[in-house]
Coordinates of C-alpha atoms and ligand atoms in Angstrom, one line a residue:
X1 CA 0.0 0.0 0.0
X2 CA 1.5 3.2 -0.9
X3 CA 1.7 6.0 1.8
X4 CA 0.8 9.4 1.6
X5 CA 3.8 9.9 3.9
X6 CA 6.5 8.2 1.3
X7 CA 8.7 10.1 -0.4
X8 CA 8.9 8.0 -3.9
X9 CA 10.4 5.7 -3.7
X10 CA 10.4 4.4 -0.6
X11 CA 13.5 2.2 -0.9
X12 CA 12.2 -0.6 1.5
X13 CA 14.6 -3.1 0.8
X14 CA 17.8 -0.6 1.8
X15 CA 15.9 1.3 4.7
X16 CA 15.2 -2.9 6.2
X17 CA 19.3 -2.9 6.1
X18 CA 20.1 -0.2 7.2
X19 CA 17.5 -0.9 10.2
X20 CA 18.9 -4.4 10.4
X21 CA 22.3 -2.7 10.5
X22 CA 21.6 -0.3 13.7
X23 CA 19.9 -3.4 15.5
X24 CA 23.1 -5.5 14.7
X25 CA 24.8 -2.7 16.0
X26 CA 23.2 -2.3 19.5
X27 CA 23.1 -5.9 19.9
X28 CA 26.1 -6.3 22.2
X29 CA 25.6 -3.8 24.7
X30 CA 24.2 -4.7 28.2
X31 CA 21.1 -2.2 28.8
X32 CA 19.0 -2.2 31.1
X33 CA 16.0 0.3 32.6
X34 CA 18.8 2.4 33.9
X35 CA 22.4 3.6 33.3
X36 CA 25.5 4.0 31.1
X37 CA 24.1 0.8 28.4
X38 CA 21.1 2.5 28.3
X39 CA 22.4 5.8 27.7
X40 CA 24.8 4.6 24.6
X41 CA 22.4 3.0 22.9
X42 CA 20.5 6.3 23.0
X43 CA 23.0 8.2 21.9
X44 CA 24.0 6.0 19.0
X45 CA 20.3 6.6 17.6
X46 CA 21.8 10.8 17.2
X47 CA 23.7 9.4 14.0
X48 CA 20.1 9.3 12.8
X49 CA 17.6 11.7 14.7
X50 CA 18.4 14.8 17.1
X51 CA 17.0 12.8 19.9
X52 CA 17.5 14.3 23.4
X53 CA 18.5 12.0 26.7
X54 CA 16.2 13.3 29.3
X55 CA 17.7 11.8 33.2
X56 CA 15.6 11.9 36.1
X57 CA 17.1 11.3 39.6
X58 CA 16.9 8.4 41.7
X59 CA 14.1 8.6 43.9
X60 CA 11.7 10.8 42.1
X61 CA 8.2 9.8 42.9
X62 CA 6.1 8.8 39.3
X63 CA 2.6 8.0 40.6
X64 CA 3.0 5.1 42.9
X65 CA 6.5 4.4 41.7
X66 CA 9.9 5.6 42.6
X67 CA 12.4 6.2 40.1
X68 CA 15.2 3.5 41.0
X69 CA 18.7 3.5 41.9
X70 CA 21.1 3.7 38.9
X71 CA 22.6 -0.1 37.8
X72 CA 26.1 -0.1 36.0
X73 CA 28.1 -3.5 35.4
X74 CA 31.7 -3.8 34.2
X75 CA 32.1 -7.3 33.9
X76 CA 30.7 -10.8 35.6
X77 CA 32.1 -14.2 35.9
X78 CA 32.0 -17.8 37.7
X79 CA 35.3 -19.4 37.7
X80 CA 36.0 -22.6 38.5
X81 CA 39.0 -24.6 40.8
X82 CA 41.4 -23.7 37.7
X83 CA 40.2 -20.2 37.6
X84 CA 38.6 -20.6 33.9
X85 CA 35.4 -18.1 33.4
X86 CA 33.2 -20.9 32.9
X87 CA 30.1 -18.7 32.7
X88 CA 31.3 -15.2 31.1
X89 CA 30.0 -12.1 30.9
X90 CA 32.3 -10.8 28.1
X91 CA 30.6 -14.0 26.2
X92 CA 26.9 -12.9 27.0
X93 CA 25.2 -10.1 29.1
X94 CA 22.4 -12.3 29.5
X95 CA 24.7 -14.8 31.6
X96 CA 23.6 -12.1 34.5
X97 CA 20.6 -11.4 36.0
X98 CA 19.6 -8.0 35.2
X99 CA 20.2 -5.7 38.0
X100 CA 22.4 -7.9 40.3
X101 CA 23.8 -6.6 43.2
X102 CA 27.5 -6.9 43.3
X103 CA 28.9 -10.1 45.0
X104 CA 32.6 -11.5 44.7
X105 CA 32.7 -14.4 47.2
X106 CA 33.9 -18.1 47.0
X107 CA 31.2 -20.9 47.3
X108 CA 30.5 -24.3 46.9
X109 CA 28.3 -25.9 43.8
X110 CA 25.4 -26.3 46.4
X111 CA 25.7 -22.7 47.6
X112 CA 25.8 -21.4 43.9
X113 CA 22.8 -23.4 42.4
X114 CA 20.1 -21.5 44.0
X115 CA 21.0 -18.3 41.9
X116 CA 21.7 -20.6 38.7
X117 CA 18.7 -19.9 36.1
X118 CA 18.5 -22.5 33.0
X119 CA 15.5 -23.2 30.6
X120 CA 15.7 -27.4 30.6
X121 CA 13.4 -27.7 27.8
X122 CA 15.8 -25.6 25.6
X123 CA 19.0 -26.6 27.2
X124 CA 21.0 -24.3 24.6
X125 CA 19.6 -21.2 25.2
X126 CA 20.1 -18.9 27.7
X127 CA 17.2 -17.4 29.5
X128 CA 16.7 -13.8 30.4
X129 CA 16.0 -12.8 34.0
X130 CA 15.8 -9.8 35.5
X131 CA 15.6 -8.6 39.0
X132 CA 14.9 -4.6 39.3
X133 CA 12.9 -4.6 42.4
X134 CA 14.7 -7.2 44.6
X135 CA 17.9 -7.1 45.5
X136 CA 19.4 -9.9 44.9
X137 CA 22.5 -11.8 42.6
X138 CA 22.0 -14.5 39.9
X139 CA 23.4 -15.8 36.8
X140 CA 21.8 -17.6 33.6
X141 CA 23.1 -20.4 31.5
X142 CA 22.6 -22.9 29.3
X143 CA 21.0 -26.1 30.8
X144 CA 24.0 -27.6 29.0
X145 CA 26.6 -25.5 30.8
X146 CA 25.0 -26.0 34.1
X147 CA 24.7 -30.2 33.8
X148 CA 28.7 -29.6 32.9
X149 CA 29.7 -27.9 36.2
X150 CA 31.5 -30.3 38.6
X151 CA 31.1 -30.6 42.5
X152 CA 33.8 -28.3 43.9
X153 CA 35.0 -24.4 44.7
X154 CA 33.5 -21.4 43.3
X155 CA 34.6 -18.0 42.5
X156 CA 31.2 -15.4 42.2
X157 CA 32.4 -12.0 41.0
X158 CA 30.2 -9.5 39.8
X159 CA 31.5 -6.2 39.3
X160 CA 28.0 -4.0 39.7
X161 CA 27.0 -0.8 41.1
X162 CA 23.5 0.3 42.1
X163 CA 23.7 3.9 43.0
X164 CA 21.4 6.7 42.6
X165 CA 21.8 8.0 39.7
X166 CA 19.5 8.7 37.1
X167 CA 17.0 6.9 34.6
X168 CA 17.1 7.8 31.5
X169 CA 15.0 8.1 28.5
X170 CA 14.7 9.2 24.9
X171 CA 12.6 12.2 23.4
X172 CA 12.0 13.8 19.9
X173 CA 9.5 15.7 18.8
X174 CA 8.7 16.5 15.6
X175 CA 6.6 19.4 15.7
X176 CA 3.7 20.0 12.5
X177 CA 1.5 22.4 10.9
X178 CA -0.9 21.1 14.5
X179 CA -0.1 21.1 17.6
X180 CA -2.2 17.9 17.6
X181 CA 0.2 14.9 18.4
X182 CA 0.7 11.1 17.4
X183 CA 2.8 9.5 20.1
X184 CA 4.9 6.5 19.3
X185 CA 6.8 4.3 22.1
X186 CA 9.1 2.2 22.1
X187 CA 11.1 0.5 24.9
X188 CA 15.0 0.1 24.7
X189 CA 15.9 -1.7 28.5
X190 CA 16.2 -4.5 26.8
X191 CA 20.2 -6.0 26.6
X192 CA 21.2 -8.6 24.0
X193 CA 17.7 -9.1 22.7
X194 CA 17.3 -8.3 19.1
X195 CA 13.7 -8.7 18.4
X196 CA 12.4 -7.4 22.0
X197 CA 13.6 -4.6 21.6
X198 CA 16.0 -3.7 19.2
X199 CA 13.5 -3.8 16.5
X200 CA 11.3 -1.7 18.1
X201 CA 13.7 0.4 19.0
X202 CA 15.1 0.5 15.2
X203 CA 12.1 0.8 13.4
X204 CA 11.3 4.1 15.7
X205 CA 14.4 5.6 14.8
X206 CA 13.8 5.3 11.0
X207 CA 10.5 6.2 11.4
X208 CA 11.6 9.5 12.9
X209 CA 14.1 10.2 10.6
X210 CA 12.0 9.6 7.8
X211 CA 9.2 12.3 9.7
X212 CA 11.6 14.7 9.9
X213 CA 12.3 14.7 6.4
X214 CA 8.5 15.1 4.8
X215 CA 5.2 17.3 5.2
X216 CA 3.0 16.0 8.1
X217 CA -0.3 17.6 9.4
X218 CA 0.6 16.2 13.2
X219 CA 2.9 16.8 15.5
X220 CA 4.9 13.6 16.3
X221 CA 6.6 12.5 19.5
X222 CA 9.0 9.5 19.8
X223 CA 9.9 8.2 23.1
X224 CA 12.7 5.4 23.4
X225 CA 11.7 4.5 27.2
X226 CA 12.6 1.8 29.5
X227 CA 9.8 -0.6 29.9
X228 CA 7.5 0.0 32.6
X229 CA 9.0 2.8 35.0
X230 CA 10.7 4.7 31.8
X231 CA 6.8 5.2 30.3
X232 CA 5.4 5.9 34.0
X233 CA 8.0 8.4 34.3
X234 CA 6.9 10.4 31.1
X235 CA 3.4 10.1 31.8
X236 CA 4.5 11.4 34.9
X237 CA 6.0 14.6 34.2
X238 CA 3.8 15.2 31.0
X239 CA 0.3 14.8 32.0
X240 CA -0.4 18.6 32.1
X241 CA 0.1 18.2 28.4
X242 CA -1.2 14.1 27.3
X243 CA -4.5 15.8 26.1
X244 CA -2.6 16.7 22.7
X245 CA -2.1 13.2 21.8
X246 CA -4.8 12.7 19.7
X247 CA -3.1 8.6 18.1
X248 CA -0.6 7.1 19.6
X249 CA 1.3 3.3 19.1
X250 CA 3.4 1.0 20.7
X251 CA 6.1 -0.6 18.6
X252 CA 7.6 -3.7 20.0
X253 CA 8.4 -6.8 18.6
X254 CA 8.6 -6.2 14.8
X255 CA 11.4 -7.8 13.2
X256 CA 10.7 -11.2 13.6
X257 CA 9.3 -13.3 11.0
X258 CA 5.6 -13.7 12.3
X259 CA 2.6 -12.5 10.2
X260 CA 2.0 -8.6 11.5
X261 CA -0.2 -8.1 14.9
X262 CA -2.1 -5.2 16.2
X263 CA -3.3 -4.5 19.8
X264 CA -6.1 -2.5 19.9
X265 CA -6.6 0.6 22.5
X266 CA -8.4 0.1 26.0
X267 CA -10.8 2.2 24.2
X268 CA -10.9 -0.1 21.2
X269 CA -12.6 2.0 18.6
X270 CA -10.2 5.0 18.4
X271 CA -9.1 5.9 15.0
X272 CA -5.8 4.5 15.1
X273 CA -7.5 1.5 16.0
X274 CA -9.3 1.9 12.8
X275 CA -6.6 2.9 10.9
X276 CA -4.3 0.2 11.8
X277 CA -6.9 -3.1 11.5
X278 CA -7.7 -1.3 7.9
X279 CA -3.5 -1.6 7.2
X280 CA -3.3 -4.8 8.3
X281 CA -5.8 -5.9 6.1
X282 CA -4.3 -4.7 3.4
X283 CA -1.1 -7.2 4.2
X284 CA -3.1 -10.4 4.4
X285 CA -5.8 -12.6 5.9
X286 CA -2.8 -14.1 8.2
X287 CA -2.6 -10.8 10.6
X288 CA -3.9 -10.6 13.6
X289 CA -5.5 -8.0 15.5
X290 CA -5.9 -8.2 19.1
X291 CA -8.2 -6.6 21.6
X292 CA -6.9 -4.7 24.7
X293 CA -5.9 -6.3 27.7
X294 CA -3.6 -4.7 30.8
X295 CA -0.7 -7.5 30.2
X296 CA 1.8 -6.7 27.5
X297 CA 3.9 -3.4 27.2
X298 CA 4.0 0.1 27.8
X299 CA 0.7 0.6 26.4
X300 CA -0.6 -0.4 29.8
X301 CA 0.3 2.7 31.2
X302 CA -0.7 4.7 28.8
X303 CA -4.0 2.9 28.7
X304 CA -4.5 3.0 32.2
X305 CA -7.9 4.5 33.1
X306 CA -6.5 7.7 34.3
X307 CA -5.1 8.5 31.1
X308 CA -7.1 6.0 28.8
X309 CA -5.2 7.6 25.5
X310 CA -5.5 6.0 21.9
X311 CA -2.6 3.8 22.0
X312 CA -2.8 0.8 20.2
X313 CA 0.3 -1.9 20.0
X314 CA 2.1 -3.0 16.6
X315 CA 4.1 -6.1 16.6
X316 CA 4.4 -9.1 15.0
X317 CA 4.4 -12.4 16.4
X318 CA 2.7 -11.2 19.9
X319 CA 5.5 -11.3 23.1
X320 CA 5.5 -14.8 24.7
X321 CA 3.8 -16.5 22.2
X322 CA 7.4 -17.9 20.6
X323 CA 10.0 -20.2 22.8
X324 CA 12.8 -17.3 21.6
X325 CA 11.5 -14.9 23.3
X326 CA 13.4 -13.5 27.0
X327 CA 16.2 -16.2 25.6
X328 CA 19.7 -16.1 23.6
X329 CA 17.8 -17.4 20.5
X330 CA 16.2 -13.6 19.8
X331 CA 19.5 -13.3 18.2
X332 CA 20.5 -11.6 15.1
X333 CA 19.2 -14.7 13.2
X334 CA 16.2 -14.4 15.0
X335 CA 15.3 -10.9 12.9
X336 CA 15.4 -9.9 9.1
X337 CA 15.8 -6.8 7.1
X338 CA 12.7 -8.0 4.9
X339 CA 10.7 -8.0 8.4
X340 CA 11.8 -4.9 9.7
X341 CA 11.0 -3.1 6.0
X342 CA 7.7 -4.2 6.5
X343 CA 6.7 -3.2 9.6
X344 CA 7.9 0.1 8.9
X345 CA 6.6 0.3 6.1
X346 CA 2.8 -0.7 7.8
X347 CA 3.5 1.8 10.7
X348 CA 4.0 4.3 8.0
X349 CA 0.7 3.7 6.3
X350 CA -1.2 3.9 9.1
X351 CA 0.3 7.3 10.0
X352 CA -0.4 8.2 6.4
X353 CA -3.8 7.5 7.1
X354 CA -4.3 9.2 10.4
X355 CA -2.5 12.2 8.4
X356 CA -5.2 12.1 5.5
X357 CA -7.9 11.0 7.3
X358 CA -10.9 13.7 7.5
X359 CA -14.7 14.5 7.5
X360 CA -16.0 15.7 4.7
X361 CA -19.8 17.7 3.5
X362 CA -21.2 18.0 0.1
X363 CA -22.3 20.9 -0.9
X364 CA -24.0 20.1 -3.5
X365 CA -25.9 17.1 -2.0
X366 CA -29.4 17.1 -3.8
X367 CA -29.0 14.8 -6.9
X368 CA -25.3 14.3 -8.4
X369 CA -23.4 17.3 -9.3
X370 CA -22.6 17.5 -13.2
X371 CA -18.9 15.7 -12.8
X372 CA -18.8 15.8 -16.9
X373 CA -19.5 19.9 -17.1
X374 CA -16.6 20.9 -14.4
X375 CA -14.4 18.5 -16.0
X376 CA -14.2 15.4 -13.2
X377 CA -15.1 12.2 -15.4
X378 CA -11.1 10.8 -16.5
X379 CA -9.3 13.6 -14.9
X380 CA -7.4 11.4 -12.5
X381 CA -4.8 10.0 -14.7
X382 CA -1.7 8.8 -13.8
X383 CA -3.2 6.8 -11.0
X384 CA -3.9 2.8 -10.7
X385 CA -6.9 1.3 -11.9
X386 CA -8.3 0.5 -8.5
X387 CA -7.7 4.2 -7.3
X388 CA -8.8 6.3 -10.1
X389 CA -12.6 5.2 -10.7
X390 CA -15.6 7.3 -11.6
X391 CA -16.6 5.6 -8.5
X392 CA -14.4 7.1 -5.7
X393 CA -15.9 10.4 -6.5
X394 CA -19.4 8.9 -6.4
X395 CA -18.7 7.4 -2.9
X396 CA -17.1 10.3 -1.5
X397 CA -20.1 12.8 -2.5
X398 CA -22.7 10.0 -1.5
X399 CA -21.2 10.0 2.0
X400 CA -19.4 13.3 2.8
X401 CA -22.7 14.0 4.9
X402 CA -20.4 15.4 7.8
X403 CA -20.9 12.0 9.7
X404 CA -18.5 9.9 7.9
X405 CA -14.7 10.1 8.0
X406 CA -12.8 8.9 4.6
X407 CA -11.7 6.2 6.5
X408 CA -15.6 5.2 6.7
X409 CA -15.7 5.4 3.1
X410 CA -12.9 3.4 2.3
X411 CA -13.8 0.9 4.0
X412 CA -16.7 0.5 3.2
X413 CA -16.7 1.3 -0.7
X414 CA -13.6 -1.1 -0.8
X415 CA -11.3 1.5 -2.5
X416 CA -8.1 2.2 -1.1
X417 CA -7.8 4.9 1.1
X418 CA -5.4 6.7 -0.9
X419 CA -8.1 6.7 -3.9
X420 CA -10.7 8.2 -1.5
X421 CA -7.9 10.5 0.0
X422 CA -7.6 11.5 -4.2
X423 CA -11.1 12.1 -5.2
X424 CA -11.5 13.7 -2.0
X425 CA -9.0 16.6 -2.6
X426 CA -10.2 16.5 -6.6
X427 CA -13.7 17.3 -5.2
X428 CA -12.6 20.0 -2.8
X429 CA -10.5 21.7 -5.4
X430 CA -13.6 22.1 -7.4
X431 CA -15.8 23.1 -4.8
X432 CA -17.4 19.9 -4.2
X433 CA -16.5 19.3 -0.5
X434 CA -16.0 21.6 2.5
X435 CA -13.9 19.4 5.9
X436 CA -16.0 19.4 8.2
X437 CA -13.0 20.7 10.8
X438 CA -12.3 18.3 12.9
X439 CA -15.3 16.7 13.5
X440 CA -13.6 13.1 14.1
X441 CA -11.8 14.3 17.6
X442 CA -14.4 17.1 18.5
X443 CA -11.0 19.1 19.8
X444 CA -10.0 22.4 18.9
X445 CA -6.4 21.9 17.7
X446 CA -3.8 24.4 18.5
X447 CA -2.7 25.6 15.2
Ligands
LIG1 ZN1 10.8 -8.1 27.0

C-alpha cells in the first residue's frame, strides 16, 4: 500500500538494512532500565535523529513508583578450581541477572545453584532474567553449561553498582502544521535481545528520521523508554500536556518473521484503532489484530484508566507467544531486514492515514453534481486502476454528509484509502466538498 507519507520511492529493501544494521549494532551492549548501556544506545540513535537524553534522579516519585537507583556493570564471571570463566559475561550479558547486586565471594556448587537460572526444555539457550525490584545476585546459562559444572569451589564476582543515579529516556519531537500529536513508544531496556527490543527500537528511529524529512499535518513524538517505569515516568511529568495526543502506538516486537499483529486501545474504537486493523488488512488474511488487555507493554500505562489515551500496540508475532523470546535465541538470526522493512513500512501507512484522514460535507448534495461539465469524469490520470474510478468520486459525494470520515468510506466502498484520499481533494478543489473541521476528535487543535 503506498503511503501518503513516502517520499517515492520508498526504498524498502535498503531502509530494512540499514535498520537491520543499527539493530546489529546495538546488539552487544548490556542495557537495562537504567544507566551507562542505556544511555549509549541512545546516543547511537543521534547518527540518525536529534533525539534528546532526558535523566531523572533516583528517587523521584512517578505516581505510585519511585524512580530507581542507577545499575552499572563492568564485567561478571563464575570461575571454576582452575580459575577458567566458565560462565562469562564478556561471552553474553544475559549470563547475568539484570540488576544484580555486586557479590565476589567463594562458594560451593550447592551454595551457587540457587542463583543458577536454566530453561531445561531448551537446554542451549540462555534465558533472560531480570531482578529490578529485589535485591538480589543471579546468573543464567545454558542447561548444557549448568549439567557440565562439577562438585567443587566457586569464584562469584560481579562487578555492579547500584547507585542513585539517574534513569534515562529518549525524546524527539517532531513538531507540524498542529499542535495535535501522534505519540509512538518504544522501549530500549532490553540487553542482548534483538527482536524485543532492538526492532522496536530501530524501526522508531527510522521512522523518525524519515518524519523529519516530509510534510506532516501532526505533531509527532518518539519516546525510546525503559519498559515500565521509563513510560510511567513520562506520563509522569507530562500529564499537564497528554491531552494533545490525539493517536498514539506502541512498537515492540517487529522484526521477527511472524505474520503482522495489532493490539487494539483500551478504548478499542479510536481511530488508530481503525486505521491500523484497515492496514493490516491490506497485508493479508494471516494478521492478527488483538483486543486490549492490561498485560503486554508500555501501552498499559498509557492505557491505564487515568489516562485511557489511543494507543494501540504493533508487533508481529505477539510477546510470549514464541520459545525465543526472554532467551539467547532472539538473536540476530532471529530478525530480518525484509521483516523490519515491513513493519515500517505498515507503521507508515497507518500514520499516512491518520495524516489524510478527515470528515468531509457535500455541498451540492441534492442529486449528483454535473462531474462531466466541471471537468471530473477521467481527470485522474496517472493513478492505478483501483484508485482512479468514476466511483471514488461517487462514494465520497454519496457520504461526505459530515458524519463519515474517509476512513468510513474506504472501508466501506472497498477503495483504497489513498483513492478516496484523491477524489477527496479532486472534489474540494472544485468546490465539491467543505472538511467538516475536525469533526472526528471534537478538539479544537492548536494551530
Ligand atoms: Zn521483554
Amino acid at each position: 500500500m503506498k503511503a501518503a507519507l513516502a517520499q517515492e520511492p520508498l526504498e524498502l529493501g535498503a531502509l530494512g538494512e540499514q535498520m537491520y544494521t543499527l539493530v546489529a549494532e546495538l546488539f552487544p551492549t548490556c542495557r537495562s532500565i537504567t544507566g551507562d548501556g542505556l544511555r549509549a544506545t541512545l546516543r547511537s540513535l543521534q547518527q540518525f535523529i536529534p533525539v534528546i537524553l532526558r535523566e531523572v534522579p533516583s528517587g523521584t516519585r512517578v505516581f505510585d513508583w519511585t524512580v530507581p537507583a542507577e545499575w552499572n556493570i563492568r564485567d561478571a564471571f563464575v570461575k571454576n578450581a582452575q580459575g577458567e570463566r566458565v560462565i562469562d559475561f564478556r561471552k553474553s550479558n544475559l549470563h547475568v541477572v539484570n540488576y544484580s547486586v555486586a557479590i565476589h565471594q567463594k562458594m560451593s556448587l550447592e551454595q551457587l545453584k540457587p542463583h543458577l537460572f536454566t530453561l531445561p526444555e531448551r537446554p542451549d539457550w540462555i534465558p533472560y532474567h531480570t531482578s529490578y525490584y529485589k535485591k538480589t545476585w543471579g546468573f543464567c546459562l545454558t542447561h548444557n553449561q549448568l549439567n557440565a559444572l562439577p562438585e567443587g569451589q566457586y569464584e562469584v564476582h560481579i562487578d555492579s553498582s547500584l547507585e542513585d543515579g539517574h534513569l534515562t529516556y529518549g525524546e524527539l519531537y517532531l513538531p507540524g502544521e498542529t499542535g495535535e500529536e501522534i505519540l509512538i513508544s518504544t522501549h530500549s531496556c532490553h540487553p542482548s535481545l534483538a527482536n524485543d527490543n532492538l526492532s522496536g527500537v530501530a524501526i522508531t528511529c527510522f521512522l523518525a528520521k524519515h518524519i523529519s524529512q516530509v510534510p506532516h499535518r501532526y505533531s509527532y513524538r518518539f519516546l525510546f523508554v525503559p519498559g515500565t517505569i521509563g513510560a510511567i515516568t513520562w506520563l509522569s511529568l507530562n500529564e499537564s500536556t497528554v491531552s494533545r495526543i490525539k493517536h498514539g502506538l506502541v512498537i515492540a516486537g517487529v522484526g521477527d518473521a511472524g505474520p503482522l499483529s495489532y493490539k487494539k486501545s483500551r478504548r478499542g474504537n479510536a481511530e488508530v484503532d481503525r486505521a491500523a486493523m484497515y492496514v493490516l488488512r491490506q497485508y493479508g488474511p494471516e494478521t492478527n489484530v488483538m483486543e486490549f488487555s492490561p498485560r503486554g507493554y508500555d501501552e498499559r500505562q498509557y492505557c491505564s484508566p487515568g489516562f485511557n489515551l489511543p494507543v494501540g500496540r504493533i508487533s508481529r508475532s505477539p510477546h510470549g507467544t514464541f520459545p525465543e523470546y526472554h532467551t539467547s535465541a532472539d538473536n540476530l538470526e532471529f530478525v530480518s531486514a525484509i521483516a523490519l522493512g515491513d513493519s515500517f513500512s505498515a507503521c507508515l501507512s497507518i500514520f499516512s492515514i491518520l495524516e489524510g484522514n478527515a470528515t468531509y460535507l457535500n455541498t451540492n448534495p441534492k442529486c449528483e453534481p454535473q462531474l462531466g461539465e466541471r471537468g471530473l469524469y477521467r481527470t485522474m490520470g496517472g493513478l492505478s486502476k483501483d484508485s482512479t474510478t468514476e466511483l471514488a468520486l461517487l462514494w465520497v459525494l454519496n457520504l461526505s454528509d459530515g458524519d463519515h470520515t474517509l476512513l468510513d468510506i474506504a472501508e466501506r466502498s472497498q477503495i483504497s484509502f489513498e483513492g478516496i484520499h484523491r477524489a477527496a481533494l479532486l472534489l474540494r478543489d472544485h468546490g465539491l466538498l467543505k472538511q467538516v473541521r475536525n469533526s472526528y476528535h471534537g478538539v479544537n487543535p492548536r494551530l
